[in-house]
Coordinates of C-alpha atoms and ligand atoms in Angstrom, one line a residue:
M1 CA 0.0 0.0 0.0
T2 CA 1.4 3.4 -0.9
A3 CA 0.8 6.8 0.6
A4 CA -1.1 7.8 -2.5
S5 CA -3.6 5.0 -2.1
L6 CA -4.3 5.7 1.6
P7 CA -7.5 7.6 2.1
L8 CA -7.0 10.3 4.8
P9 CA -9.7 10.7 7.4
R10 CA -10.8 14.0 8.9
P11 CA -8.2 15.3 11.3
V12 CA -8.7 14.2 14.9
S13 CA -6.0 13.3 17.4
G14 CA -7.0 9.8 18.4
A15 CA -7.3 6.6 16.3
D16 CA -9.0 7.9 13.1
L17 CA -9.4 4.8 11.2
T18 CA -8.6 1.1 11.8
A19 CA -8.3 -1.3 9.0
H20 CA -6.8 -4.8 8.8
V21 CA -3.9 -6.0 6.7
S22 CA -4.1 -9.8 6.8
D23 CA -5.0 -10.3 10.5
E24 CA -3.0 -7.4 11.7
P25 CA -5.0 -4.3 12.7
V26 CA -3.6 -0.9 11.4
A27 CA -4.5 2.5 12.8
L28 CA -4.2 5.5 10.6
L29 CA -3.7 8.7 12.7
Q30 CA -3.6 12.3 11.5
L31 CA -1.7 14.1 14.2
D32 CA -1.1 17.7 15.2
V33 CA 2.5 17.5 16.4
S34 CA 2.4 21.1 17.9
D35 CA 1.7 19.2 21.1
T36 CA 4.5 16.6 20.5
A37 CA 3.9 14.7 23.8
E38 CA 0.2 14.3 23.1
A39 CA 0.8 13.2 19.5
A40 CA 3.4 10.6 20.7
S41 CA 0.9 9.4 23.4
A42 CA -1.7 8.8 20.7
V43 CA 0.7 6.6 18.7
Y44 CA 1.8 4.8 21.8
R45 CA -1.7 3.9 22.8
E46 CA -2.3 2.3 19.5
V47 CA 1.0 0.4 19.6
R48 CA 0.1 -1.1 23.0
R49 CA -3.2 -2.2 21.6
G50 CA -1.2 -4.3 19.2
R51 CA -1.8 -2.1 16.1
R52 CA 0.6 -1.1 13.4
V53 CA 0.4 2.7 13.0
V54 CA 0.5 5.0 10.0
A55 CA 0.9 8.5 11.5
V56 CA 0.4 11.6 9.3
A57 CA 2.3 14.3 11.1
S58 CA 1.4 18.0 10.7
G59 CA 2.3 21.1 12.7
G60 CA 5.6 22.6 11.4
V61 CA 8.2 21.6 8.9
D62 CA 9.9 19.2 11.3
A63 CA 6.7 17.6 12.7
S64 CA 7.7 14.1 11.5
A65 CA 11.2 14.4 13.0
R66 CA 9.8 15.7 16.4
L67 CA 7.3 12.9 16.5
A68 CA 9.9 10.2 15.7
E69 CA 12.2 11.6 18.4
A70 CA 9.5 11.7 21.0
L71 CA 8.6 8.1 20.2
D72 CA 12.2 7.0 20.3
L73 CA 12.4 8.3 23.9
I74 CA 9.4 6.2 24.8
G75 CA 10.9 3.2 23.0
V76 CA 8.7 3.0 20.0
T77 CA 10.7 2.3 16.8
T78 CA 9.5 4.3 13.8
A79 CA 10.2 4.5 10.1
R80 CA 9.8 7.5 7.8
P81 CA 9.2 6.1 4.3
E82 CA 9.8 8.2 1.2
P83 CA 6.8 8.8 -1.0
G84 CA 6.1 5.7 -3.0
Q85 CA 7.7 3.4 -0.4
A86 CA 5.6 0.8 1.4
L87 CA 4.0 2.2 4.6
L88 CA 3.6 -1.0 6.6
N89 CA 7.1 -2.4 6.8
A90 CA 7.6 -0.9 10.2
P91 CA 5.4 -1.1 13.3
V92 CA 5.0 2.7 13.1
S93 CA 5.4 4.6 9.9
I94 CA 5.4 8.5 9.9
V95 CA 4.6 10.5 6.8
A96 CA 4.6 14.3 6.6
G97 CA 1.1 15.9 6.5
P98 CA 0.2 19.5 5.7
E99 CA 2.6 21.9 7.5
T100 CA -0.2 23.8 9.2
A101 CA -2.2 21.4 11.3
I102 CA -5.9 21.8 12.1
A103 CA -6.2 22.0 15.9
H104 CA -7.9 19.0 17.6
P105 CA -9.9 20.3 20.5
R106 CA -9.6 18.0 23.4
T107 CA -12.7 16.6 25.1
I108 CA -12.6 18.1 28.6
P109 CA -14.6 16.1 31.2
A110 CA -17.4 17.9 33.2
R111 CA -15.0 18.1 36.0
P112 CA -11.3 17.0 36.2
L113 CA -10.4 13.5 37.4
R114 CA -9.1 13.9 40.9
V115 CA -5.7 12.2 41.1
A116 CA -3.8 11.2 44.3
L117 CA -0.1 10.5 43.5
A118 CA 1.9 8.2 45.8
G119 CA 5.6 8.6 45.2
C120 CA 7.4 11.4 43.5
G121 CA 10.7 9.8 42.3
V122 CA 11.7 8.8 38.8
V123 CA 8.1 7.7 37.7
G124 CA 5.9 9.7 40.1
G125 CA 7.8 12.9 39.2
G126 CA 7.3 12.2 35.5
V127 CA 3.6 11.7 36.0
L128 CA 3.3 14.8 38.1
A129 CA 4.9 16.9 35.4
R130 CA 2.3 15.8 32.9
L131 CA -0.7 16.0 35.3
S132 CA 0.2 19.6 36.2
T133 CA -0.2 20.8 32.6
D134 CA -3.4 18.9 31.7
D135 CA -6.7 20.4 32.7
R136 CA -8.5 17.0 32.4
F137 CA -6.8 16.1 35.8
E138 CA -6.5 17.7 39.2
V139 CA -3.8 16.6 41.6
V140 CA -5.3 16.4 45.1
G141 CA -2.2 15.2 47.0
V142 CA 1.3 13.9 46.6
L143 CA 2.6 11.3 49.1
V144 CA 6.3 11.3 49.8
R145 CA 8.5 9.9 52.5
D146 CA 10.4 13.1 53.1
P147 CA 8.4 16.3 52.4
K148 CA 11.6 18.4 52.8
K149 CA 13.5 16.7 50.0
P150 CA 13.9 18.9 46.9
R151 CA 12.1 17.4 43.9
D152 CA 12.0 17.7 40.2
P153 CA 9.4 18.8 39.4
A154 CA 8.8 20.9 42.5
V155 CA 5.6 20.0 44.4
P156 CA 3.4 22.8 45.8
G157 CA 3.6 22.6 49.6
A158 CA -0.2 22.3 50.0
L159 CA -0.1 19.0 48.1
L160 CA 2.7 17.3 50.0
L161 CA 1.7 14.6 52.4
A162 CA 3.7 12.0 54.4
D163 CA 0.7 10.0 55.7
P164 CA -1.0 7.5 53.3
A165 CA -4.3 7.8 55.1
A166 CA -4.2 11.6 54.6
L167 CA -3.8 11.1 50.8
L168 CA -6.9 8.9 50.5
A169 CA -8.8 11.3 52.8
R170 CA -8.6 13.8 49.9
E171 CA -11.1 11.7 48.1
P172 CA -9.4 11.0 44.8
D173 CA -11.1 9.3 41.9
V174 CA -7.8 7.5 41.1
L175 CA -4.7 6.7 43.0
V176 CA -1.4 6.6 40.9
E177 CA 0.9 4.5 43.0
A178 CA 4.5 4.8 42.0
I179 CA 6.4 4.1 45.2
S180 CA 9.3 1.7 45.4
D181 CA 8.5 0.1 48.7
A182 CA 6.4 -3.1 48.4
S183 CA 4.5 -3.1 51.7
T184 CA 3.6 0.6 51.8
G185 CA 2.5 0.4 48.1
L186 CA 0.4 -2.8 48.7
A187 CA -1.3 -1.3 51.8
L188 CA -2.2 1.8 49.9
I189 CA -3.5 0.0 46.8
R190 CA -5.6 -2.2 49.0
A191 CA -7.0 0.7 51.0
A192 CA -7.8 2.6 47.8
L193 CA -9.5 -0.3 46.1
S194 CA -11.5 -1.0 49.3
R195 CA -13.1 2.4 49.1
G196 CA -13.8 2.1 45.4
V197 CA -11.0 4.3 44.2
D198 CA -9.5 3.2 40.8
V199 CA -5.7 2.5 41.0
V200 CA -3.0 2.8 38.4
S201 CA 0.2 1.2 39.8
A202 CA 3.8 1.0 38.5
N203 CA 4.9 -1.0 41.6
K204 CA 5.8 -4.5 40.6
Q205 CA 6.6 -5.7 44.1
A206 CA 3.2 -4.6 45.4
V207 CA 1.3 -6.0 42.4
G208 CA 3.4 -9.1 41.8
G209 CA 2.9 -10.6 45.3
D210 CA -0.7 -11.7 44.6
P211 CA -2.2 -10.0 41.5
A212 CA -5.2 -12.3 41.6
A213 CA -6.2 -11.1 45.1
L214 CA -5.8 -7.5 44.1
T215 CA -7.9 -8.0 41.0
A216 CA -10.6 -9.7 43.1
L217 CA -10.5 -6.8 45.6
A218 CA -10.9 -4.3 42.8
E219 CA -13.9 -6.3 41.4
A220 CA -15.5 -6.6 44.8
H221 CA -15.5 -2.8 45.1
E222 CA -16.3 -1.9 41.5
A223 CA -12.9 -0.3 41.1
R224 CA -10.4 -0.6 38.3
L225 CA -6.8 -1.7 38.8
L226 CA -4.4 -1.0 36.0
Y227 CA -0.7 -1.8 36.2
S228 CA 0.8 -1.7 32.7
A229 CA 3.9 0.2 33.9
S230 CA 4.7 -2.4 36.5
V231 CA 6.3 -4.6 33.8
G232 CA 8.4 -3.5 30.9
G233 CA 8.5 0.3 31.5
G234 CA 7.2 1.6 28.3
S235 CA 7.2 -1.7 26.4
P236 CA 3.7 -3.2 26.2
L237 CA 4.6 -6.6 27.7
I238 CA 1.4 -7.2 29.7
E239 CA -0.7 -6.2 26.7
T240 CA 1.2 -8.7 24.5
V241 CA 0.6 -11.6 26.9
R242 CA -3.1 -10.7 27.0
R243 CA -3.2 -10.8 23.2
A244 CA -1.5 -14.2 23.2
R245 CA -3.8 -15.6 25.8
A246 CA -6.8 -14.4 23.8
H247 CA -5.5 -16.3 20.9
G248 CA -4.9 -19.6 22.8
P249 CA -3.4 -21.2 25.8
V250 CA 0.1 -19.9 26.7
V251 CA 2.8 -22.5 27.0
R252 CA 6.0 -20.5 27.3
I253 CA 7.1 -17.0 28.2
E254 CA 10.7 -15.9 27.7
A255 CA 11.6 -12.3 28.5
V256 CA 14.2 -9.7 29.4
L257 CA 12.4 -7.9 32.2
N258 CA 15.0 -5.9 34.0
G259 CA 16.4 -2.8 32.3
T260 CA 19.2 -2.3 34.8
C261 CA 20.7 -5.8 34.2
N262 CA 20.3 -5.5 30.5
F263 CA 22.1 -2.1 30.6
I264 CA 24.9 -3.5 32.8
L265 CA 25.4 -6.6 30.7
N266 CA 25.7 -4.5 27.6
R267 CA 28.2 -2.3 29.3
L268 CA 30.2 -5.3 30.6
A269 CA 30.3 -6.7 27.0
A270 CA 31.7 -3.3 25.9
G271 CA 34.5 -3.6 28.5
V272 CA 33.1 -1.2 31.1
A273 CA 33.7 -2.1 34.8
F274 CA 30.8 -3.5 36.8
D275 CA 30.7 -0.7 39.4
E276 CA 30.9 2.0 36.7
A277 CA 28.0 0.4 34.8
L278 CA 25.9 0.2 37.9
I279 CA 26.5 3.8 38.8
A280 CA 25.5 4.8 35.2
A281 CA 22.3 2.7 35.5
R282 CA 21.4 4.5 38.8
D283 CA 22.2 7.9 37.4
A284 CA 19.9 7.2 34.4
G285 CA 17.0 6.3 36.7
F286 CA 16.9 2.7 35.6
A287 CA 18.0 1.0 38.9
E288 CA 15.8 0.7 42.0
E289 CA 16.5 2.8 45.0
D290 CA 18.1 -0.4 46.4
P291 CA 19.6 -2.0 43.2
T292 CA 19.9 -5.4 45.0
A293 CA 16.4 -6.1 43.7
D294 CA 17.6 -5.6 40.1
L295 CA 20.8 -7.6 40.5
S296 CA 19.3 -10.5 42.5
G297 CA 16.5 -11.1 40.1
L298 CA 13.8 -10.1 42.6
D299 CA 12.6 -7.3 40.4
A300 CA 12.4 -9.6 37.3
S301 CA 10.7 -12.4 39.3
A302 CA 7.9 -10.0 40.5
K303 CA 7.4 -9.0 36.9
L304 CA 7.4 -12.6 35.7
A305 CA 4.7 -13.4 38.4
I306 CA 2.6 -10.6 36.9
L307 CA 3.0 -11.9 33.4
A308 CA 2.1 -15.4 34.7
H309 CA -1.1 -14.0 36.2
E310 CA -2.0 -12.6 32.8
A311 CA -1.1 -15.9 31.0
L312 CA -2.4 -18.7 33.3
D313 CA -5.3 -19.5 35.5
G314 CA -3.8 -19.5 39.0
G315 CA -0.6 -17.7 38.0
I316 CA 2.6 -18.4 39.9
S317 CA 3.9 -17.1 43.1
P318 CA 7.2 -15.1 42.9
E319 CA 8.7 -17.4 45.6
R320 CA 8.5 -20.3 43.2
I321 CA 10.7 -18.6 40.7
A322 CA 14.4 -19.6 40.8
R323 CA 16.8 -16.6 40.7
E324 CA 20.5 -15.9 39.9
T325 CA 22.4 -12.8 41.0
L326 CA 24.5 -10.5 38.9
S327 CA 27.6 -9.2 40.7
A328 CA 31.1 -7.9 39.9
D329 CA 32.5 -11.4 40.2
A330 CA 29.7 -13.5 38.7
A331 CA 31.0 -16.1 36.2
L332 CA 29.0 -15.4 33.1
L333 CA 28.8 -17.7 30.1
P334 CA 30.8 -16.6 27.0
G335 CA 28.9 -14.9 24.2
R336 CA 25.9 -12.6 24.4
V337 CA 24.3 -13.1 27.9
R338 CA 20.9 -11.8 29.1
Q339 CA 19.1 -12.0 32.4
L340 CA 16.3 -14.1 30.9
S341 CA 13.0 -14.7 32.7
R342 CA 11.4 -18.0 31.6
L343 CA 8.1 -19.7 32.4
D344 CA 7.5 -23.1 30.9
V345 CA 4.0 -24.5 31.4
R346 CA 4.9 -28.0 30.1
T347 CA 7.8 -28.5 32.5
D348 CA 6.1 -26.5 35.2
S349 CA 9.2 -24.4 35.7
A350 CA 10.0 -20.7 36.2
A351 CA 13.4 -19.0 36.6
V352 CA 15.3 -15.8 36.2
A353 CA 18.8 -16.8 35.0
F354 CA 21.8 -15.5 33.0
T355 CA 21.4 -17.2 29.7
A356 CA 23.5 -17.1 26.4
V357 CA 21.2 -15.9 23.6
D358 CA 23.6 -15.8 20.7
G359 CA 21.6 -16.1 17.5
D360 CA 18.3 -15.2 19.1
S361 CA 17.6 -11.9 17.3
L362 CA 14.8 -10.8 19.8
F363 CA 17.3 -10.8 22.7
A364 CA 20.8 -10.8 21.4
D365 CA 21.1 -7.2 20.2
L366 CA 18.7 -5.7 22.8
P367 CA 20.3 -2.3 23.5
D368 CA 20.8 -0.4 26.7
E369 CA 17.9 -0.7 29.2
W370 CA 15.5 -2.3 26.7
N371 CA 13.2 -5.2 27.6
A372 CA 11.8 -7.8 25.2
L373 CA 9.2 -10.6 25.4
R374 CA 8.3 -13.7 23.5
V375 CA 5.1 -15.6 24.3
T376 CA 4.3 -18.9 22.6
T377 CA 0.9 -20.4 22.5
G378 CA -0.1 -24.1 22.4
D379 CA -0.5 -24.0 18.6
G380 CA 3.0 -22.6 18.1
R381 CA 2.1 -19.0 17.4
V382 CA 4.6 -16.6 18.7
F383 CA 3.9 -13.0 20.0
T384 CA 6.8 -10.6 20.6
A385 CA 7.3 -7.1 22.0
R386 CA 10.3 -4.9 22.6
G387 CA 10.8 -1.4 24.1
R388 CA 12.5 0.7 26.7
G389 CA 12.1 -1.2 30.0
A390 CA 13.0 1.4 32.6
G391 CA 13.4 5.2 33.2
R392 CA 11.2 8.2 33.6
I393 CA 10.0 8.9 30.1
P394 CA 8.9 5.4 29.0
T395 CA 7.4 4.4 32.3
T396 CA 5.5 7.7 32.7
E397 CA 4.1 7.1 29.2
S398 CA 2.8 3.7 30.3
V399 CA 1.1 5.2 33.5
W400 CA -0.3 8.0 31.3
A401 CA -1.8 5.5 28.9
D402 CA -3.5 3.7 31.8
L403 CA -4.7 7.1 33.2
T404 CA -6.1 8.2 29.8
D405 CA -7.9 4.8 29.4
L406 CA -9.6 5.5 32.8
L407 CA -10.5 8.9 31.6
A408 CA -12.0 7.6 28.4
S409 CA -14.2 5.1 30.2
P410 CA -15.2 6.6 33.6
S411 CA -16.6 3.9 35.8
Q412 CA -20.3 3.9 36.4
R413 CA -19.7 4.3 40.1
N414 CA -17.4 7.3 39.5
A415 CA -19.8 8.9 37.1
A416 CA -22.7 8.6 39.6
D417 CA -20.4 9.7 42.4
R418 CA -18.9 12.8 40.7
G419 CA -20.6 15.6 42.4
P420 CA -19.7 18.0 45.1
G421 CA -20.0 16.7 48.6
R422 CA -19.8 13.0 47.6
R423 CA -18.5 10.8 50.4
R424 CA -16.9 7.4 50.2
K425 CA -16.8 5.0 53.1
C426 CA -13.4 5.2 54.9
A427 CA -10.9 2.4 54.9
S428 CA -7.8 2.5 57.1
V429 CA -4.3 2.2 55.6
Q430 CA -2.4 -0.6 57.3
E431 CA 1.2 -1.4 56.6
Ligands
HSE1 N1 14.7 -1.1 38.1 C1 13.7 -1.5 37.1 C2 14.5 -2.0 35.9 C3 12.9 -0.4 36.7 O1 15.7 -1.8 35.9 O2 14.0 -2.7 35.1 C4 11.7 -0.7 35.8 O3 10.8 -1.6 36.4

C-alpha cells in the first residue's frame, strides 16, 4: 500500500481509522504535532493495543522528526518512508502531512479527574509533570517519604503529604501508585480499592505478590486496577501476553524484564567495569533505590509473576521462581548473555537466569535498558514485543496511557459519584 492510495480521514487526534492487513490491525492517525507529547501518546496507545500505525504528522516543517524523536524516547521504533515506499514495513510509519495542522480540540470532562499521587521519584515525578499541565486532571495530593527533600518537578507545599491515610482522605477518583516500597504500596493499593478508588500502579513488588487477590478486591468494590507500567517500563509486555492468551493457551514466556541488568550486561560486554556500569544505571534512573532487587532477580521475578497471572489461571507465586544474581565477580557464560526470565508450562518451571542468547535476534542485540518478550501459545504461534524497560519517560508514558484509558471510560460508580460533597466510606491504611 502506498501513501497515495491511503484515504486520509478528517483530522482528529486519536485513532482515526482502523483497518486490517491480513490479520494485523492498522491504525491511521492524523496528528497535530504542535503538542508533541500528546501526539506521541496517541501513537503509543495504538501500539500497545497491538496495532501497526501510520501517522500523518502535521504542525511545522519538522513535525515528522519531532514525533519520531518523542517516540524513540518512549521506546517505539519508527520508520519515515519516502513517498512511494511501502508504509507498513515498520510497526510505526510516519509520513509528513500539511505543514499547518488543524487544531484538535480535546474533550474536557465535566470536572477533572481527581488524582492522588503516591511517590514522586523517577516515575511519580514524570507523571506529576504531565498531570500539572493537563486540565483534564486535578492533583489532590502527593505522598512522599520526606516532604523536605527537593524534587524535580517541585511539588506545591499544599499537596505534599507524608501520611498514606491523609492522601486517601482527599477523596481522589484515582490513585497513581509509584512508590518503590512493596508493603507501603500494597497497603495503599488495598485501601484505595477497598473504598472504590481506581488504581494505576507502577509498583511490581506490590502488584506481583498476589495480582489475583488485588484484581478480586478491585472487582468486589467496582474499582479498576491498571498496572501496565509495573512490567516492561514503556514496552507493552502485559498487553502482549493478554493478546497471546486471547489467541490460545500460553505454553511459554521468555523475556528480558530488568532494564538495569540489560544495561549493565551491555556495558560489561563493551569492556566497562561493573561498578561504573551500575552507577550509570542508577544515574539514568533505571535501577531501583536499592539495586539489590535488580541484581538478585527479585525485580524480574515479580514481573514474571505478573505476566504469569495474565497468562495462566492460577498464575505463579514469585517465591516459586528460581533466581540468579549478577555481581562484579559473577561467572557469566561466554557470548551474548541476558538476564532471561522464563516460564514453561509444560515443564512447570519458572526461573530468572543468566542465559546465552547468541543467534536469538529478539534478545541478542537488545540495547541499553531495553526489555523484550516472546510468548508462545499451544498451537505454536509466537507473539513478541520490545521497548525501553526502565526510566522516567517510557514508564511515565505507560502510566499515562492507563490514566487516559480510565478517563476515556469513567466507571459507572465514579460517574454517579462525581458531584460536590460526595463521600466514600473510609478504609484505614495498614502497613
Ligand atoms: N529497576 C527496574 C529495571 C525499573 O531496571 O527494570 C523498571 O521496572
